[in-house]
Each structure stands twice: as structure tokens, then as C-alpha cells.
Amino acid sequence: MDGTPNAATPETLAGYNFAYLDEQTKRMIRRATLKAVAIPGYQVPFGSREMPLPYGWGTGGIQVTASIIGVEDTLKVIDQGADDTTNAVNIRRFFAKTAGVATTEKTAEASIIQTRHRIPEEPLRADQIIVYQVPQPEPLRFIEPREAETRKMHALSEYGIMHVGLYEEIAHFGRITQGYNYPVQVDDRYIMAPSPIPKFDNPKMDHMPALQLFGAGREKRIYAVPPHTKVKSLDFEDHPFTIESWEQTCALCGSEESYLDEVITDDRGSRLFVCSDSDYCRTRRDAGHEGSGLPVPAEPDTTASEPAGESS
Amino acid sequence: MTAALSLTPTIDIEPGFIDPVRDSQMIFRAVLDVMARPGQIATLPALAERQDRLAPASTMICLALIDHETPLWLDESLMIPGITGYLRFHTGAPLASSPSQASVAVLDGPSTSLTRFKTGSDAYPENGATVIIQVPGLSASGPLTLSGPGVDGEAGFGVEGLPDSFWKEREAVNAGFPRGVDLILCAGDKIAALPRTTRVSLHEVEGDQ
């Protein structure tokens, strides 16, 4: 409207290549992505570029998205399930500006979904691609800091130590305490970090109809899970993998099935439980579902040790 | 006048993509889609067409995905100046002197044993070659049954022009997973992919077990 020179649309920034990255970089990332798909769960090294935002803000996911996205795509970006958080809004704007693509907050309308730390509640379809932002792609790193060693462990399927780590949690706490970034094994071969999604989302990865791509910018790795591929969360026969569940339902939409965020509503520990997936929650409310709208009082046992009757 | 012309010899090089940014993305997404879903057949849009043995699909895949970082090997029937000149001009990919040097290869039919290509190492399996094979035809049903990552259960598949021995050889090459060779099959403007993880079984003739 202001007569921006040479802009494809009034919203698009002039002077940048489509989707920011240069074509040689895209080809390199595309080739790495194809190899990642061909070797499910294996972390393919790639020449991660400096992006106009710092590592830790989804540069790996952004580079993968920039390399696969086309003018016909509709992009959705979520951070912890929500479309309206800083990281999600910025990345969505970044692609609206540099690629001029359509963006959406609706899971069903998106062809590419870039995500930080959640998988949408609505099952993904075969015509969608989900791109995960990954801070630490190496599931063995917290056990073995040396890259040369972890590479060898992956090469030889030398994964016994991973079960030792989980066993130690059981020995200490009586259960596996890892609640997010819960390690999985892909197609009975590579052990893979699913990125810091809650383990609640792990079962969604198994035989998902959509292609799953993972980008780690700082660690310079791309990996993938093709559609309809077995993704098994590590466990033991006598300590099977379980996901989180809540006694509460979503205070806004009443969902009994979605992953709930706990929001503290006052200084007495009252909590409101709401869906982490904002689009799922909105869709349900639009369809007439309603929650109590009320916070849940603090659990008695958590306040028992507190002095009763604060001065306020 | 003729003397001046002979000093500036020119090669007729057909045009590549008209819109390289957009066209490369479209071709890549089609390749990504078939690589993620082995046996699925995609028809590529006609974005660059030529008139010799290099099929439209292999032409466009090369234009979209290779460059100076990917040594290219062409089999004997494709090693003609029209093709090498075209690919070197548009992509800048160096020609490999042997299959074992190549990261990408284009074959017109099963001309070259898959055993001659790089399979990568256990530590770096992504160094296994991507081999593009031009075949007369592809079909979603046929004597082959596919299974593995990307295939929902099992899928039928048919390829014309590849003998049974080819599938035995492919199985042998990929037996040391994660090492292996990934295949893209091209028939005219149609493509399908068989990454190293895809298990291919041959039906015996007339429904024998």
C-alpha cells in the first residue's frame, strides 16, 4: 500500500531470497533431509547457517522449514502448543515476510507445522509435515559427552547404557521420571531424541501419517521419521511406558483428553488447568464444549506444612 | 566471418528451470514426498524438458538437487556432450571418474551394478549414494511388495525394465544397514523412491508361495 519497491506483496520484505536462505544452502539442507528420511532416526550433520535470531530460538526448525516451504504452503507455528507465544508469532511473521506464505493457527488448515515442544492434539494427516525445533538432538549426550563415542554407539546399536540410565531412575524413584524428551527407538534401530515434547506426545509419533522432520541449529543436525514408522518409547517389561494423566479437565473447553497446562491463579496455590494446545481448545469451545471456568484450589497436602492463615 | 565464428564455438545448451527458486522447491518436495513414502508414484510438472536420453524427471531432479558439492556419475549411454554439458552448465556438479566417487548417479536402466556405489559407513551412513535409475515404466501394482518405514503395512509396486537379479543385488547392497544406497526411479516425468530401508519382495509367478 505504501508502494514498497519490488515487494512481491505488501507484506513481503524485498531484497531477500524466497524464505531467507540462499539456494545453495537450501540444496544442502534438502539433500541432508532426504538422507535423514532414508535413514530414520539417524542424525545427519548439516552446515547450519547463522539466522537472524539466536540459537535456541528454533534456528534448526526454521532452516528445515525454509528449505521445504513453497508458495503454496500454509504454515502454522506453535510453541508449547500455543500459536500466540513470542517464539511462534515471530517465526510465523518471519516466513510471512520472507516467503509471503499463508499462515494459520488452525492445525487442520496447515500443510507445514513447525513446533517447539508439542505435537498438536488433532491427529496429523498424510498431506502435512511437522517440523520440530530441537535443542539437543543427541539422546545419549547426557550419558556420554563425547561426540566420537556417541557416534560409535549409534553405529553399533550400542544402547545398553540408555536402559541403565532409565533403570537408575526406577531404582532411585520407583519409576522413570523423565517427563519430556523421553527417548524413543525408531524402526527398531536408532535411539532418537523426540525433542522436548512431553512424553504425553510420544505415542502420537508412532505410525504417524505425516512426515516428521527435526532440525537442531546449534548442534547442526537434521533427522526424520517417515510416515507409518514404528516409534517406540523405551521402557521395561515390568515398568511399561506410561503417559501423564490428570484428574482435572480443561477449565475452558472441558477436554478430558488433552495435555493440560497448570496456571497458578493466586498466591494461595489455586490452579487453573487449561489445554496446552490453543487451537484444539478454541476449536472445542467453538463447537460448544465448555469447561468449569474455575480454578482448582490448592491441594491440601501441599499447603499442610505452610503456616495457616497468612496475613493478607 | 566464418573464421570469427570458429573462434567462438558455442554449444547448444537447453534452458534449465525458468524460475529456479520456485521450480527447485517444487521438485524437491515431490522427491521428499516419494522418499518418505516408498513406492508412491508422483508425476513431476514439466519445468525443464530436453530431447535426449536424459528423462524429464532425472533432468529436473538434477537441476533441483545437485551442485558443486555432489560428484555426479553418469552411465555410458548418458555420457554424451549434450547431457554432460547441460548438467555441468546448469548445476556445476563435477563428473565423477568412477561410481565409487559419486554421491549422485544417473543410470539409464540397470546399466551399472549397485555394488559399485558408495554405501557410506556405519558412523556416517548418509554418505551412501543416491542412484537415479531411468526405467520404462512404474506402476502402483505389480510383482513387487514393499514394506518398511514410510509404507503403511505393505504396498504393491511394479517397475519395468529391472530384472529379478537387480532386486537381489539391491538387497545385498543394503544388507549392512545403516549403510546402503537410496534409489530414485524415473519413468518419463514419473518418479518413485526406494530408500535403503524399504524391503522389496518378489511375488513368485502365478501365486506360488
Coordinates of C-alpha atoms in Angstrom, one line a residue:
Chain A
M1 CA 0.0 0.0 0.0
D2 CA 2.9 2.3 0.8
G3 CA 4.5 1.4 -2.6
T4 CA 7.2 -0.8 -1.2
P5 CA 9.6 -1.2 -4.1
N6 CA 10.0 -4.7 -5.7
A7 CA 8.0 -6.4 -3.0
A8 CA 6.0 -9.5 -4.0
T9 CA 3.2 -8.5 -1.7
P10 CA 2.9 -5.5 0.6
E11 CA 3.8 -7.8 3.5
T12 CA 6.9 -9.4 1.9
L13 CA 10.4 -8.0 2.5
A14 CA 12.2 -7.1 -0.6
G15 CA 15.9 -7.9 -1.1
Y16 CA 15.8 -11.4 0.4
N17 CA 15.7 -14.7 -1.4
F18 CA 12.5 -16.7 -1.0
A19 CA 12.3 -18.0 2.6
Y20 CA 15.6 -16.2 3.5
L21 CA 18.1 -18.9 2.8
D22 CA 20.2 -18.9 -0.4
E23 CA 19.6 -21.6 -2.9
Q24 CA 22.9 -23.4 -2.3
T25 CA 22.1 -23.7 1.4
K26 CA 18.7 -25.0 0.6
R27 CA 20.1 -27.6 -1.7
M28 CA 22.5 -28.8 1.1
I29 CA 19.7 -28.9 3.6
R30 CA 17.4 -30.6 1.2
R31 CA 19.9 -33.3 0.5
A32 CA 20.5 -33.8 4.2
T33 CA 16.8 -34.0 4.7
L34 CA 16.4 -36.7 2.1
K35 CA 19.2 -38.8 3.7
A36 CA 17.5 -38.3 7.1
V37 CA 14.3 -39.7 5.7
A38 CA 16.1 -42.6 4.1
I39 CA 17.8 -43.4 7.5
P40 CA 15.0 -42.9 10.0
G41 CA 16.2 -41.6 13.4
Y42 CA 19.8 -41.1 12.3
Q43 CA 21.1 -37.5 12.8
V44 CA 22.5 -36.2 9.6
P45 CA 25.1 -33.4 10.1
F46 CA 24.5 -30.3 8.1
G47 CA 26.0 -26.9 7.6
S48 CA 23.8 -24.9 9.9
R49 CA 23.7 -21.2 9.0
E50 CA 23.6 -18.1 11.1
M51 CA 20.0 -17.0 11.2
P52 CA 18.6 -13.6 12.2
L53 CA 17.7 -14.9 15.6
P54 CA 19.9 -16.7 18.2
Y55 CA 20.4 -20.4 18.6
G56 CA 17.9 -21.7 21.0
W57 CA 15.1 -19.9 19.2
G58 CA 14.3 -22.5 16.7
T59 CA 17.0 -21.9 14.1
G60 CA 17.2 -25.6 13.2
G61 CA 13.5 -25.9 12.7
I62 CA 13.5 -22.6 10.8
Q63 CA 16.2 -23.8 8.4
V64 CA 14.3 -27.0 7.7
T65 CA 11.1 -25.1 7.2
A66 CA 12.8 -22.6 4.9
S67 CA 14.2 -25.4 2.8
I68 CA 10.9 -27.3 2.3
I69 CA 8.4 -24.5 2.2
G70 CA 6.8 -23.3 -1.1
V71 CA 4.5 -20.6 -2.2
E72 CA 1.5 -23.0 -2.0
D73 CA 2.2 -23.9 1.7
T74 CA 0.2 -22.8 4.7
L75 CA 2.4 -22.5 7.8
K76 CA 1.4 -23.0 11.4
V77 CA 3.9 -22.4 14.2
I78 CA 3.4 -23.4 17.8
D79 CA 5.4 -23.0 20.9
Q80 CA 4.4 -25.2 23.8
G81 CA 1.2 -25.9 22.0
A82 CA 0.2 -22.2 21.6
D83 CA 0.1 -20.2 18.4
D84 CA 0.3 -16.8 20.2
T85 CA 3.6 -17.1 22.2
T86 CA 6.6 -14.9 21.3
N87 CA 8.6 -17.6 19.5
A88 CA 5.6 -18.8 17.5
V89 CA 4.5 -15.4 16.4
N90 CA 8.0 -14.3 15.4
I91 CA 8.7 -17.4 13.3
R92 CA 5.3 -17.1 11.6
R93 CA 6.0 -13.5 10.8
F94 CA 9.5 -14.3 9.6
F95 CA 8.1 -16.7 6.9
A96 CA 5.2 -14.4 6.1
K97 CA 7.7 -11.7 5.4
T98 CA 10.5 -13.6 3.7
A99 CA 8.4 -16.1 1.8
G100 CA 5.0 -14.5 1.6
V101 CA 3.3 -17.7 2.5
A102 CA -0.1 -18.1 4.1
T103 CA -0.1 -18.7 7.8
T104 CA -2.7 -20.2 10.0
E105 CA -3.4 -21.0 13.6
K106 CA -5.6 -23.9 12.7
T107 CA -4.0 -27.3 12.7
A108 CA -6.3 -28.7 10.1
E109 CA -5.5 -25.9 7.6
A110 CA -1.7 -26.1 7.8
S111 CA 0.5 -28.0 5.3
I112 CA 3.6 -27.4 7.4
I113 CA 3.6 -27.2 11.2
Q114 CA 6.7 -26.0 12.9
T115 CA 6.7 -26.8 16.6
R116 CA 8.5 -26.3 19.8
H117 CA 7.8 -28.8 22.5
R118 CA 4.4 -30.2 21.5
I119 CA 2.6 -32.2 18.9
P120 CA -0.9 -30.9 18.2
E121 CA -3.8 -32.9 19.7
E122 CA -5.6 -33.1 16.4
P123 CA -4.2 -36.1 14.5
L124 CA -1.9 -35.1 11.7
R125 CA -2.6 -36.1 8.1
A126 CA -0.5 -37.6 5.3
D127 CA -0.5 -34.2 3.5
Q128 CA 1.1 -32.4 6.4
I129 CA 4.7 -32.2 7.5
I130 CA 5.6 -31.4 11.1
V131 CA 9.0 -29.7 11.8
Y132 CA 10.4 -30.0 15.3
Q133 CA 12.7 -27.4 16.8
V134 CA 15.4 -29.4 18.6
P135 CA 17.8 -28.0 21.2
Q136 CA 19.8 -31.3 21.8
P137 CA 19.4 -33.9 19.1
E138 CA 21.7 -36.5 20.8
P139 CA 19.7 -38.7 23.2
L140 CA 22.9 -40.2 24.6
R141 CA 24.6 -36.9 25.3
F142 CA 23.6 -36.7 29.0
I143 CA 25.3 -40.1 29.5
E144 CA 28.2 -39.7 27.1
P145 CA 29.5 -36.2 26.4
R146 CA 31.9 -37.2 23.6
E147 CA 30.5 -37.0 20.1
A148 CA 33.0 -39.6 18.8
E149 CA 31.7 -42.0 21.4
T150 CA 28.0 -41.4 20.8
R151 CA 28.5 -41.7 17.1
K152 CA 30.1 -45.1 17.6
M153 CA 27.3 -46.1 19.9
H154 CA 24.8 -45.3 17.3
A155 CA 26.8 -47.0 14.6
L156 CA 27.0 -50.2 16.6
S157 CA 23.5 -50.0 18.2
E158 CA 25.3 -50.0 21.5
Y159 CA 22.4 -48.8 23.5
G160 CA 22.6 -50.8 26.7
I161 CA 23.7 -47.7 28.7
M162 CA 20.4 -46.0 27.8
H163 CA 18.4 -48.6 29.7
V164 CA 20.9 -48.4 32.6
G165 CA 20.0 -44.7 32.8
L166 CA 16.3 -45.4 32.9
Y167 CA 16.8 -48.3 35.3
E168 CA 18.7 -46.0 37.7
E169 CA 15.7 -43.7 37.8
I170 CA 13.5 -46.7 38.7
A171 CA 16.0 -47.7 41.4
H172 CA 16.0 -44.2 42.9
F173 CA 12.4 -43.1 42.5
G174 CA 10.5 -46.3 41.8
R175 CA 9.5 -45.1 38.3
I176 CA 11.0 -43.5 35.2
T177 CA 11.0 -39.8 36.0
Q178 CA 11.9 -38.4 32.5
G179 CA 8.7 -36.4 31.7
Y180 CA 9.8 -34.8 28.4
N181 CA 12.3 -35.5 25.7
Y182 CA 11.6 -39.2 26.5
P183 CA 13.9 -41.3 24.4
V184 CA 12.4 -43.4 21.6
Q185 CA 13.7 -46.1 19.2
V186 CA 12.8 -45.6 15.6
D187 CA 12.0 -48.7 13.4
D188 CA 13.8 -50.9 16.0
R189 CA 17.2 -49.3 15.1
Y190 CA 18.2 -45.7 16.1
I191 CA 17.5 -44.3 19.5
M192 CA 16.3 -40.8 19.0
A193 CA 15.5 -37.7 21.0
P194 CA 11.9 -36.7 20.2
S195 CA 12.8 -33.1 21.2
P196 CA 11.5 -31.8 24.5
I197 CA 7.9 -32.7 23.8
P198 CA 6.1 -34.1 26.9
K199 CA 6.1 -37.9 26.9
F200 CA 2.3 -37.5 26.6
D201 CA 3.0 -36.8 22.9
N202 CA 5.3 -39.8 22.3
P203 CA 2.6 -42.2 21.3
K204 CA 1.5 -39.7 18.6
M205 CA 4.8 -40.2 16.8
D206 CA 4.3 -43.9 16.4
H207 CA 3.0 -44.7 12.9
M208 CA 2.0 -41.0 12.3
P209 CA 0.7 -40.5 8.8
A210 CA 2.6 -37.2 8.5
L211 CA 6.3 -36.9 7.8
Q212 CA 8.2 -35.8 10.9
L213 CA 11.4 -33.7 10.4
F214 CA 13.7 -32.5 13.2
G215 CA 16.1 -29.6 13.0
A216 CA 18.8 -28.7 15.5
G217 CA 20.5 -25.4 14.6
R218 CA 23.2 -25.1 17.2
E219 CA 24.1 -28.8 17.1
K220 CA 23.8 -28.8 13.3
R221 CA 21.8 -32.0 12.9
I222 CA 18.7 -32.9 10.9
Y223 CA 16.8 -36.2 11.4
A224 CA 13.5 -37.6 10.4
V225 CA 10.8 -40.2 11.0
P226 CA 9.0 -41.2 7.8
P227 CA 5.2 -41.7 7.9
H228 CA 3.9 -45.0 9.2
T229 CA 7.1 -45.8 11.0
K230 CA 7.4 -47.6 14.3
V231 CA 8.4 -45.2 17.1
K232 CA 8.7 -47.0 20.5
S233 CA 9.3 -45.2 23.8
L234 CA 12.0 -47.1 25.8
D235 CA 10.7 -49.0 28.8
F236 CA 10.9 -52.3 30.7
E237 CA 8.5 -55.2 30.7
D238 CA 7.8 -54.6 34.4
H239 CA 7.8 -50.8 34.0
P240 CA 5.9 -50.2 30.8
F241 CA 5.9 -46.7 29.3
T242 CA 3.0 -44.6 30.5
I243 CA 1.9 -41.1 29.8
E244 CA 0.7 -38.3 32.1
S245 CA -2.9 -38.1 33.1
W246 CA -4.9 -35.5 35.0
E247 CA -7.7 -35.7 37.5
Q248 CA -8.7 -32.3 36.2
T249 CA -10.3 -31.4 32.9
C250 CA -9.6 -28.3 30.9
A251 CA -11.3 -25.3 32.6
L252 CA -12.1 -23.7 29.3
C253 CA -13.2 -26.5 27.0
G254 CA -13.7 -29.4 29.4
S255 CA -11.4 -31.7 27.5
E256 CA -10.5 -34.9 29.4
E257 CA -8.0 -36.0 26.8
S258 CA -5.7 -33.1 26.0
Y259 CA -2.4 -32.2 27.6
L260 CA -3.1 -29.6 30.3
D261 CA -1.0 -26.7 31.4
E262 CA -1.2 -25.7 35.1
V263 CA -1.7 -22.0 35.6
I264 CA -1.3 -20.6 39.1
T265 CA -4.0 -18.0 39.6
D266 CA -3.3 -16.6 43.1
D267 CA -0.8 -16.6 45.9
R268 CA -2.6 -19.4 47.7
G269 CA -1.7 -22.0 45.1
S270 CA -5.0 -22.1 43.3
R271 CA -4.5 -23.5 39.9
L272 CA -6.3 -23.4 36.6
F273 CA -5.9 -26.3 34.2
V274 CA -6.2 -25.4 30.5
C275 CA -5.3 -27.1 27.3
S276 CA -1.7 -26.5 26.2
D277 CA -2.9 -26.8 22.5
S278 CA -4.6 -23.4 22.0
D279 CA -6.1 -24.3 18.6
Y280 CA -7.6 -27.6 19.9
C281 CA -9.1 -25.8 22.9
R282 CA -10.6 -23.0 20.7
T283 CA -12.0 -25.5 18.2
R284 CA -13.7 -27.3 21.0
R285 CA -15.1 -24.2 22.5
D286 CA -16.4 -23.1 19.1
A287 CA -18.1 -26.4 18.9
G288 CA -20.0 -25.7 22.1
H289 CA -17.8 -27.6 24.7
E290 CA -17.4 -25.8 27.9
G291 CA -15.3 -26.2 31.0
S292 CA -16.0 -25.1 34.6
G293 CA -14.0 -21.9 34.1
L294 CA -12.9 -22.2 37.7
P295 CA -9.6 -22.6 39.3
V296 CA -8.9 -25.7 41.3
P297 CA -8.0 -25.0 45.0
A298 CA -4.5 -25.9 46.1
E299 CA -4.1 -29.5 47.2
P300 CA -4.4 -29.8 51.0
D301 CA -1.3 -31.8 51.4
T302 CA 0.9 -29.3 49.6
T303 CA -0.2 -26.5 52.0
A304 CA -0.2 -28.6 55.1
S305 CA 3.3 -27.6 56.0
E306 CA 2.7 -24.0 55.3
P307 CA 1.6 -21.8 58.3
A308 CA -2.1 -21.5 58.1
G309 CA -3.8 -18.1 57.8
E310 CA -1.4 -15.8 56.0
S311 CA -1.7 -12.1 56.8
S312 CA -3.4 -11.0 53.7
Chain B
M1 CA 33.0 -14.2 -41.0
T2 CA 33.2 -17.9 -40.7
A3 CA 36.7 -17.6 -39.2
A4 CA 35.3 -15.3 -36.5
L5 CA 32.6 -17.8 -35.7
S6 CA 35.0 -20.7 -35.4
L7 CA 36.9 -18.7 -32.7
T8 CA 33.8 -18.6 -30.5
P9 CA 32.5 -22.1 -30.6
T10 CA 29.2 -22.5 -28.8
I11 CA 27.3 -25.5 -27.5
D12 CA 23.6 -25.6 -27.7
I13 CA 22.5 -25.8 -24.1
E14 CA 18.8 -26.0 -23.5
P15 CA 17.4 -23.8 -20.8
G16 CA 17.1 -25.1 -17.2
F17 CA 14.4 -24.0 -14.8
I18 CA 12.6 -20.8 -15.8
D19 CA 12.1 -19.9 -12.1
P20 CA 14.9 -21.8 -10.3
V21 CA 13.9 -20.9 -6.8
R22 CA 10.3 -21.9 -7.1
D23 CA 10.9 -24.8 -9.5
S24 CA 13.6 -26.4 -7.4
Q25 CA 11.4 -26.3 -4.4
M26 CA 8.5 -28.0 -6.2
I27 CA 10.7 -30.8 -7.5
F28 CA 12.4 -31.2 -4.1
R29 CA 9.1 -31.5 -2.3
A30 CA 7.9 -34.2 -4.8
V31 CA 11.2 -36.1 -4.2
L32 CA 10.8 -35.7 -0.4
D33 CA 7.3 -37.0 -0.6
V34 CA 8.2 -40.1 -2.6
M35 CA 11.3 -40.7 -0.4
A36 CA 9.1 -40.6 2.6
R37 CA 6.6 -42.9 1.0
P38 CA 8.4 -45.7 -0.8
G39 CA 6.6 -47.0 -3.8
Q40 CA 4.3 -43.9 -4.1
I41 CA 4.4 -42.6 -7.7
A42 CA 4.5 -38.8 -8.3
T43 CA 4.2 -37.0 -11.6
L44 CA 6.5 -34.1 -11.9
P45 CA 5.4 -30.8 -13.5
A46 CA 7.1 -30.1 -16.8
L47 CA 9.5 -27.4 -15.7
A48 CA 12.5 -28.3 -17.9
E49 CA 12.4 -30.6 -20.9
R50 CA 15.0 -31.9 -23.1
Q51 CA 15.1 -34.1 -26.2
D52 CA 17.6 -36.9 -25.5
R53 CA 18.1 -39.9 -23.2
L54 CA 18.1 -37.9 -20.0
A55 CA 14.5 -38.3 -18.9
P56 CA 12.5 -35.2 -17.9
A57 CA 12.3 -36.4 -14.3
S58 CA 16.0 -37.1 -13.9
T59 CA 16.8 -33.8 -15.6
M60 CA 14.6 -31.9 -13.1
I61 CA 15.9 -33.8 -10.1
C62 CA 19.5 -33.0 -11.1
L63 CA 18.7 -29.3 -11.6
A64 CA 17.0 -29.1 -8.2
L65 CA 19.4 -31.0 -6.0
I66 CA 22.9 -31.3 -7.3
D67 CA 25.7 -28.7 -7.3
H68 CA 29.5 -28.4 -6.9
E69 CA 29.3 -30.5 -3.6
T70 CA 27.8 -33.6 -5.3
P71 CA 30.1 -35.5 -7.7
L72 CA 27.8 -36.9 -10.4
W73 CA 28.3 -40.2 -12.2
L74 CA 26.5 -40.9 -15.5
D75 CA 26.4 -44.2 -17.1
E76 CA 28.0 -44.7 -20.5
S77 CA 24.8 -44.1 -22.5
L78 CA 24.3 -40.8 -20.8
M79 CA 27.9 -39.6 -21.1
I80 CA 27.3 -37.6 -24.2
P81 CA 28.3 -34.0 -24.6
G82 CA 24.7 -32.7 -24.8
I83 CA 23.9 -34.1 -21.4
T84 CA 27.2 -33.6 -19.6
G85 CA 27.4 -30.0 -21.0
Y86 CA 23.9 -29.3 -19.9
L87 CA 24.3 -30.6 -16.3
R88 CA 27.7 -29.1 -15.8
F89 CA 26.5 -25.7 -17.0
H90 CA 23.3 -25.6 -15.0
T91 CA 24.4 -27.4 -11.8
G92 CA 28.2 -27.1 -11.6
A93 CA 28.4 -30.6 -10.4
P94 CA 31.7 -32.3 -11.1
L95 CA 31.6 -35.5 -13.1
A96 CA 32.9 -38.4 -11.0
S97 CA 35.5 -40.7 -12.6
S98 CA 34.0 -43.8 -11.2
P99 CA 30.8 -44.9 -9.5
S100 CA 32.6 -45.1 -6.1
Q101 CA 33.4 -41.4 -6.3
A102 CA 29.8 -40.3 -6.9
S103 CA 27.3 -39.0 -4.4
V104 CA 24.6 -38.9 -7.1
A105 CA 24.4 -41.1 -10.2
V106 CA 22.0 -41.3 -13.1
L107 CA 21.6 -44.6 -14.9
D108 CA 19.6 -45.3 -18.0
G109 CA 18.3 -48.7 -17.0
P110 CA 20.2 -51.1 -14.7
S111 CA 23.5 -50.4 -16.5
T112 CA 25.7 -50.3 -13.5
S113 CA 25.9 -52.7 -10.6
L114 CA 24.7 -51.1 -7.4
T115 CA 27.7 -52.8 -5.7
R116 CA 30.0 -50.2 -7.3
F117 CA 28.4 -47.2 -5.5
K118 CA 29.3 -45.8 -2.1
T119 CA 27.2 -47.1 0.8
G120 CA 28.6 -44.8 3.5
S121 CA 29.9 -46.1 6.8
D122 CA 28.2 -47.3 9.9
A123 CA 29.2 -44.0 11.5
Y124 CA 28.3 -41.8 8.5
P125 CA 25.6 -43.8 6.6
E126 CA 24.4 -40.6 4.8
N127 CA 27.5 -40.9 2.5
G128 CA 25.7 -43.7 0.7
A129 CA 25.0 -42.7 -2.9
T130 CA 21.6 -41.6 -4.3
V131 CA 21.2 -43.5 -7.5
I132 CA 18.6 -42.3 -10.1
I133 CA 17.6 -45.0 -12.5
Q134 CA 15.6 -44.4 -15.6
V135 CA 13.1 -47.1 -16.3
P136 CA 10.4 -47.6 -19.0
G137 CA 7.5 -47.7 -16.6
L138 CA 6.3 -47.6 -13.0
S139 CA 3.1 -48.8 -11.5
A140 CA 1.5 -48.9 -8.1
S141 CA 0.6 -52.6 -8.5
G142 CA 2.9 -55.3 -9.8
P143 CA 5.0 -58.2 -8.8
L144 CA 6.8 -56.4 -6.0
T145 CA 5.7 -56.0 -2.4
L146 CA 7.2 -53.1 -0.4
S147 CA 7.3 -52.8 3.4
G148 CA 9.3 -50.8 5.9
P149 CA 9.4 -47.2 7.1
G150 CA 7.0 -44.9 5.1
V151 CA 4.9 -47.8 3.9
D152 CA 1.6 -48.4 5.7
G153 CA 1.8 -52.2 6.1
E154 CA 2.6 -53.4 2.6
A155 CA 2.3 -51.8 -0.8
G156 CA 2.3 -53.3 -4.3
F157 CA 4.8 -51.9 -6.8
G158 CA 5.9 -52.5 -10.3
V159 CA 8.9 -51.4 -12.2
E160 CA 9.5 -52.2 -15.9
G161 CA 13.0 -52.9 -17.1
L162 CA 14.7 -54.2 -14.0
P163 CA 15.5 -57.9 -13.8
D164 CA 14.9 -60.0 -10.8
S165 CA 18.6 -60.1 -10.2
F166 CA 18.6 -56.4 -9.7
W167 CA 16.5 -56.8 -6.5
K168 CA 18.8 -59.5 -5.2
E169 CA 21.7 -57.1 -5.7
R170 CA 19.9 -54.2 -4.1
E171 CA 19.1 -56.4 -1.1
A172 CA 22.8 -57.4 -0.8
V173 CA 24.0 -53.8 -1.0
N174 CA 21.6 -52.7 1.7
A175 CA 22.1 -55.7 3.9
G176 CA 24.5 -53.8 6.1
F177 CA 22.0 -51.2 7.3
P178 CA 22.5 -48.3 8.1
R179 CA 24.9 -48.5 5.1
G180 CA 23.2 -48.5 1.8
V181 CA 22.2 -46.9 -1.5
D182 CA 19.0 -44.9 -2.0
L183 CA 17.2 -45.2 -5.3
I184 CA 15.0 -42.8 -7.2
L185 CA 13.3 -44.4 -10.2
C186 CA 12.3 -42.2 -13.1
A187 CA 9.9 -43.1 -15.9
G188 CA 9.5 -40.1 -18.2
D189 CA 8.0 -37.5 -15.8
K190 CA 7.1 -40.0 -13.1
I191 CA 9.1 -40.8 -10.0
A192 CA 9.2 -43.2 -7.1
A193 CA 11.8 -43.8 -4.5
L194 CA 13.2 -46.8 -2.7
P195 CA 15.3 -45.7 0.2
R196 CA 17.7 -48.3 1.7
T197 CA 15.2 -49.2 4.4
T198 CA 12.5 -50.4 2.0
R199 CA 12.2 -54.2 1.9
V200 CA 11.3 -55.4 -1.5
S201 CA 9.9 -58.9 -2.0
L202 CA 9.2 -60.5 -5.3
H203 CA 6.0 -62.4 -5.8
E204 CA 6.5 -65.8 -7.3
V205 CA 4.8 -66.2 -10.7
E206 CA 1.2 -67.4 -10.7
G207 CA 0.6 -67.1 -7.0
D208 CA 3.2 -69.6 -5.8
Q209 CA 4.3 -69.1 -2.2

